[in-house]
Amino acid sequence: MNEEVRVIEVVREMRTVRPAGEVLAYLADFAHAAEWDPGTAECVPLGAGPPVPGARWRNVSVFRGRRTELVYELAARESDRLVFVGRNRTVTATDEILVDPSPDGSGAVVRYRARLRFHGVARLAEPFLRREFGRLADAVEQRLPAVLDRS
């Protein structure tokens, strides 16, 4: 049986005055999502140690007035790229973050791509959630540079 795959994808590009290396180091610790992601109510590490591939966080988000919990794992950490994958029984969320020096040398450019793949009956809600996830991405686009620039 071939199930239809429902995916929401949002992409945003932001600029910050902070150097790319500092930005990548800050974003590698997904616990900071509580500061820059308006949908994240809390995000706590599961275990000790640095944010290296395999590190995990318990993320509690509030969306449309409902709390949902995902366990995120740092799936990849490269010199300019981070990939986090969060899962629960209804969704798999993949956040890819690319950080490059600004072309003019005045800071960094952050490219953020979030993909949400719904499972089971939750797939049916995807058309209704697409616009709201876009609004949430717009809020991240506003908040993340402000948080980075003040740190």
PDB file of C-alpha atoms in Angstrom:
ATOM      1  CA  MET A   1       0.000   0.000   0.000  1.00  0.00           C
ATOM      2  CA  ASN A   2       1.454   3.333  -1.079  1.00  0.00           C
ATOM      3  CA  GLU A   3       0.520   6.123   1.350  1.00  0.00           C
ATOM      4  CA  GLU A   4       0.403   9.665   0.032  1.00  0.00           C
ATOM      5  CA  VAL A   5       3.197  11.661   1.651  1.00  0.00           C
ATOM      6  CA  ARG A   6       2.153  15.067   2.989  1.00  0.00           C
ATOM      7  CA  VAL A   7       4.975  17.524   3.502  1.00  0.00           C
ATOM      8  CA  ILE A   8       5.038  21.172   4.443  1.00  0.00           C
ATOM      9  CA  GLU A   9       8.249  23.010   3.627  1.00  0.00           C
ATOM     10  CA  VAL A  10       9.184  26.554   4.587  1.00  0.00           C
ATOM     11  CA  VAL A  11      12.404  28.329   3.660  1.00  0.00           C
ATOM     12  CA  ARG A  12      13.643  31.632   5.012  1.00  0.00           C
ATOM     13  CA  GLU A  13      16.893  33.602   4.627  1.00  0.00           C
ATOM     14  CA  MET A  14      18.093  36.012   7.279  1.00  0.00           C
ATOM     15  CA  ARG A  15      21.102  38.227   7.881  1.00  0.00           C
ATOM     16  CA  THR A  16      22.905  38.915  11.141  1.00  0.00           C
ATOM     17  CA  VAL A  17      25.877  41.043  12.148  1.00  0.00           C
ATOM     18  CA  ARG A  18      27.415  38.118  14.074  1.00  0.00           C
ATOM     19  CA  PRO A  19      30.190  36.092  12.427  1.00  0.00           C
ATOM     20  CA  ALA A  20      29.158  32.812  10.793  1.00  0.00           C
ATOM     21  CA  GLY A  21      31.168  30.624  13.200  1.00  0.00           C
ATOM     22  CA  GLU A  22      29.501  32.158  16.250  1.00  0.00           C
ATOM     23  CA  VAL A  23      26.062  31.794  14.666  1.00  0.00           C
ATOM     24  CA  LEU A  24      26.635  28.136  13.837  1.00  0.00           C
ATOM     25  CA  ALA A  25      27.908  27.408  17.367  1.00  0.00           C
ATOM     26  CA  TYR A  26      24.870  29.111  18.917  1.00  0.00           C
ATOM     27  CA  LEU A  27      22.363  27.329  16.672  1.00  0.00           C
ATOM     28  CA  ALA A  28      24.049  23.933  17.156  1.00  0.00           C
ATOM     29  CA  ASP A  29      22.699  23.899  20.713  1.00  0.00           C
ATOM     30  CA  PHE A  30      19.036  23.294  19.919  1.00  0.00           C
ATOM     31  CA  ALA A  31      18.091  24.333  23.482  1.00  0.00           C
ATOM     32  CA  HIS A  32      18.441  27.886  22.171  1.00  0.00           C
ATOM     33  CA  ALA A  33      15.346  27.301  20.003  1.00  0.00           C
ATOM     34  CA  ALA A  34      13.313  28.477  23.000  1.00  0.00           C
ATOM     35  CA  GLU A  35      14.887  31.919  22.469  1.00  0.00           C
ATOM     36  CA  TRP A  36      14.521  32.278  18.695  1.00  0.00           C
ATOM     37  CA  ASP A  37      11.544  30.080  17.727  1.00  0.00           C
ATOM     38  CA  PRO A  38       8.245  31.664  18.803  1.00  0.00           C
ATOM     39  CA  GLY A  39       6.547  28.248  18.638  1.00  0.00           C
ATOM     40  CA  THR A  40       8.947  26.637  21.122  1.00  0.00           C
ATOM     41  CA  ALA A  41       7.810  26.770  24.746  1.00  0.00           C
ATOM     42  CA  GLU A  42      10.812  24.830  26.052  1.00  0.00           C
ATOM     43  CA  CYS A  43      13.706  22.827  24.698  1.00  0.00           C
ATOM     44  CA  VAL A  44      15.974  20.871  27.028  1.00  0.00           C
ATOM     45  CA  PRO A  45      18.940  18.619  26.333  1.00  0.00           C
ATOM     46  CA  LEU A  46      18.556  14.885  26.884  1.00  0.00           C
ATOM     47  CA  GLY A  47      21.958  14.027  28.276  1.00  0.00           C
ATOM     48  CA  ALA A  48      25.170  15.909  28.816  1.00  0.00           C
ATOM     49  CA  GLY A  49      27.898  16.872  26.443  1.00  0.00           C
ATOM     50  CA  PRO A  50      28.473  19.126  23.483  1.00  0.00           C
ATOM     51  CA  PRO A  51      26.061  19.451  20.540  1.00  0.00           C
ATOM     52  CA  VAL A  52      27.541  16.805  18.261  1.00  0.00           C
ATOM     53  CA  PRO A  53      25.711  14.431  15.919  1.00  0.00           C
ATOM     54  CA  GLY A  54      23.571  12.136  18.041  1.00  0.00           C
ATOM     55  CA  ALA A  55      22.854  14.788  20.704  1.00  0.00           C
ATOM     56  CA  ARG A  56      19.146  15.012  21.541  1.00  0.00           C
ATOM     57  CA  TRP A  57      16.680  17.536  22.959  1.00  0.00           C
ATOM     58  CA  ARG A  58      13.077  17.363  24.196  1.00  0.00           C
ATOM     59  CA  ASN A  59      11.209  20.172  22.480  1.00  0.00           C
ATOM     60  CA  VAL A  60       7.779  21.324  23.612  1.00  0.00           C
ATOM     61  CA  SER A  61       5.996  23.530  21.108  1.00  0.00           C
ATOM     62  CA  VAL A  62       2.694  25.339  21.228  1.00  0.00           C
ATOM     63  CA  PHE A  63       0.832  25.440  17.952  1.00  0.00           C
ATOM     64  CA  ARG A  64      -2.767  26.538  17.545  1.00  0.00           C
ATOM     65  CA  GLY A  65      -3.112  26.513  21.324  1.00  0.00           C
ATOM     66  CA  ARG A  66      -1.994  22.894  21.704  1.00  0.00           C
ATOM     67  CA  ARG A  67       1.226  21.625  23.238  1.00  0.00           C
ATOM     68  CA  THR A  68       3.151  18.991  21.342  1.00  0.00           C
ATOM     69  CA  GLU A  69       6.403  17.283  22.185  1.00  0.00           C
ATOM     70  CA  LEU A  70       9.087  16.084  19.793  1.00  0.00           C
ATOM     71  CA  VAL A  71      12.486  14.599  20.464  1.00  0.00           C
ATOM     72  CA  TYR A  72      15.041  16.269  18.197  1.00  0.00           C
ATOM     73  CA  GLU A  73      18.400  14.809  17.273  1.00  0.00           C
ATOM     74  CA  LEU A  74      21.339  16.593  15.703  1.00  0.00           C
ATOM     75  CA  ALA A  75      21.668  14.453  12.574  1.00  0.00           C
ATOM     76  CA  ALA A  76      24.517  16.394  10.927  1.00  0.00           C
ATOM     77  CA  ARG A  77      26.959  19.098  11.930  1.00  0.00           C
ATOM     78  CA  GLU A  78      29.317  20.458   9.311  1.00  0.00           C
ATOM     79  CA  SER A  79      31.389  23.629   9.101  1.00  0.00           C
ATOM     80  CA  ASP A  80      28.459  25.557   7.608  1.00  0.00           C
ATOM     81  CA  ARG A  81      25.434  23.298   8.077  1.00  0.00           C
ATOM     82  CA  LEU A  82      23.254  21.792  10.804  1.00  0.00           C
ATOM     83  CA  VAL A  83      20.464  19.240  10.409  1.00  0.00           C
ATOM     84  CA  PHE A  84      18.038  18.472  13.232  1.00  0.00           C
ATOM     85  CA  VAL A  85      15.377  15.772  12.987  1.00  0.00           C
ATOM     86  CA  GLY A  86      12.465  15.774  15.431  1.00  0.00           C
ATOM     87  CA  ARG A  87       9.923  13.003  15.771  1.00  0.00           C
ATOM     88  CA  ASN A  88       6.739  12.031  17.499  1.00  0.00           C
ATOM     89  CA  ARG A  89       3.901   9.733  16.466  1.00  0.00           C
ATOM     90  CA  THR A  90       2.228  12.287  14.158  1.00  0.00           C
ATOM     91  CA  VAL A  91       5.095  14.160  12.499  1.00  0.00           C
ATOM     92  CA  THR A  92       8.740  14.077  11.502  1.00  0.00           C
ATOM     93  CA  ALA A  93      10.308  17.543  11.406  1.00  0.00           C
ATOM     94  CA  THR A  94      13.607  18.188   9.644  1.00  0.00           C
ATOM     95  CA  ASP A  95      15.294  21.544  10.217  1.00  0.00           C
ATOM     96  CA  GLU A  96      18.281  22.330   8.010  1.00  0.00           C
ATOM     97  CA  ILE A  97      20.304  25.452   8.779  1.00  0.00           C
ATOM     98  CA  LEU A  98      23.036  26.775   6.495  1.00  0.00           C
ATOM     99  CA  VAL A  99      25.279  29.584   7.758  1.00  0.00           C
ATOM    100  CA  ASP A 100      27.649  31.447   5.448  1.00  0.00           C
ATOM    101  CA  PRO A 101      29.658  34.638   5.837  1.00  0.00           C
ATOM    102  CA  SER A 102      27.866  37.662   4.368  1.00  0.00           C
ATOM    103  CA  PRO A 103      29.173  38.531   0.902  1.00  0.00           C
ATOM    104  CA  ASP A 104      30.211  41.970   2.184  1.00  0.00           C
ATOM    105  CA  GLY A 105      31.965  40.490   5.241  1.00  0.00           C
ATOM    106  CA  SER A 106      29.673  42.234   7.732  1.00  0.00           C
ATOM    107  CA  GLY A 107      28.227  39.156   9.443  1.00  0.00           C
ATOM    108  CA  ALA A 108      26.428  36.019   8.306  1.00  0.00           C
ATOM    109  CA  VAL A 109      23.576  34.810   6.165  1.00  0.00           C
ATOM    110  CA  VAL A 110      21.364  32.122   7.724  1.00  0.00           C
ATOM    111  CA  ARG A 111      19.263  29.925   5.438  1.00  0.00           C
ATOM    112  CA  TYR A 112      16.630  28.013   7.370  1.00  0.00           C
ATOM    113  CA  ARG A 113      14.548  25.215   5.843  1.00  0.00           C
ATOM    114  CA  ALA A 114      11.963  23.291   7.851  1.00  0.00           C
ATOM    115  CA  ARG A 115      10.141  20.251   6.459  1.00  0.00           C
ATOM    116  CA  LEU A 116       7.244  18.614   8.271  1.00  0.00           C
ATOM    117  CA  ARG A 117       6.072  15.159   7.189  1.00  0.00           C
ATOM    118  CA  PHE A 118       2.838  14.006   8.766  1.00  0.00           C
ATOM    119  CA  HIS A 119       2.000  10.394   9.654  1.00  0.00           C
ATOM    120  CA  GLY A 120      -1.266   8.501   9.905  1.00  0.00           C
ATOM    121  CA  VAL A 121      -4.470  10.487  10.090  1.00  0.00           C
ATOM    122  CA  ALA A 122      -2.452  13.650  10.800  1.00  0.00           C
ATOM    123  CA  ARG A 123      -1.699  13.688   7.052  1.00  0.00           C
ATOM    124  CA  LEU A 124      -5.259  14.854   6.516  1.00  0.00           C
ATOM    125  CA  ALA A 125      -4.634  18.075   8.443  1.00  0.00           C
ATOM    126  CA  GLU A 126      -1.690  19.164   6.282  1.00  0.00           C
ATOM    127  CA  PRO A 127      -3.672  21.418   3.912  1.00  0.00           C
ATOM    128  CA  PHE A 128      -5.121  23.297   6.879  1.00  0.00           C
ATOM    129  CA  LEU A 129      -1.763  23.730   8.634  1.00  0.00           C
ATOM    130  CA  ARG A 130       0.372  24.862   5.696  1.00  0.00           C
ATOM    131  CA  ARG A 131      -0.508  28.577   5.991  1.00  0.00           C
ATOM    132  CA  GLU A 132      -0.030  28.617   9.766  1.00  0.00           C
ATOM    133  CA  PHE A 133       3.420  27.035   9.489  1.00  0.00           C
ATOM    134  CA  GLY A 134       4.265  29.738   6.970  1.00  0.00           C
ATOM    135  CA  ARG A 135       3.258  32.382   9.503  1.00  0.00           C
ATOM    136  CA  LEU A 136       5.386  30.686  12.142  1.00  0.00           C
ATOM    137  CA  ALA A 137       8.365  30.717   9.749  1.00  0.00           C
ATOM    138  CA  ASP A 138       7.743  34.435   9.196  1.00  0.00           C
ATOM    139  CA  ALA A 139       7.935  34.943  12.967  1.00  0.00           C
ATOM    140  CA  VAL A 140      11.234  33.000  13.115  1.00  0.00           C
ATOM    141  CA  GLU A 141      12.530  35.188  10.285  1.00  0.00           C
ATOM    142  CA  GLN A 142      11.849  38.249  12.448  1.00  0.00           C
ATOM    143  CA  ARG A 143      13.012  36.904  15.805  1.00  0.00           C
ATOM    144  CA  LEU A 144      16.172  34.941  14.961  1.00  0.00           C
ATOM    145  CA  PRO A 145      18.230  37.885  13.614  1.00  0.00           C
ATOM    146  CA  ALA A 146      17.119  40.038  16.559  1.00  0.00           C
ATOM    147  CA  VAL A 147      18.245  37.354  19.021  1.00  0.00           C
ATOM    148  CA  LEU A 148      21.552  36.793  17.204  1.00  0.00           C
ATOM    149  CA  ASP A 149      22.310  40.513  16.907  1.00  0.00           C
ATOM    150  CA  ARG A 150      21.779  41.221  20.610  1.00  0.00           C
ATOM    151  CA  SER A 151      23.861  38.274  21.872  1.00  0.00           C
TER     152      SER A 151
END
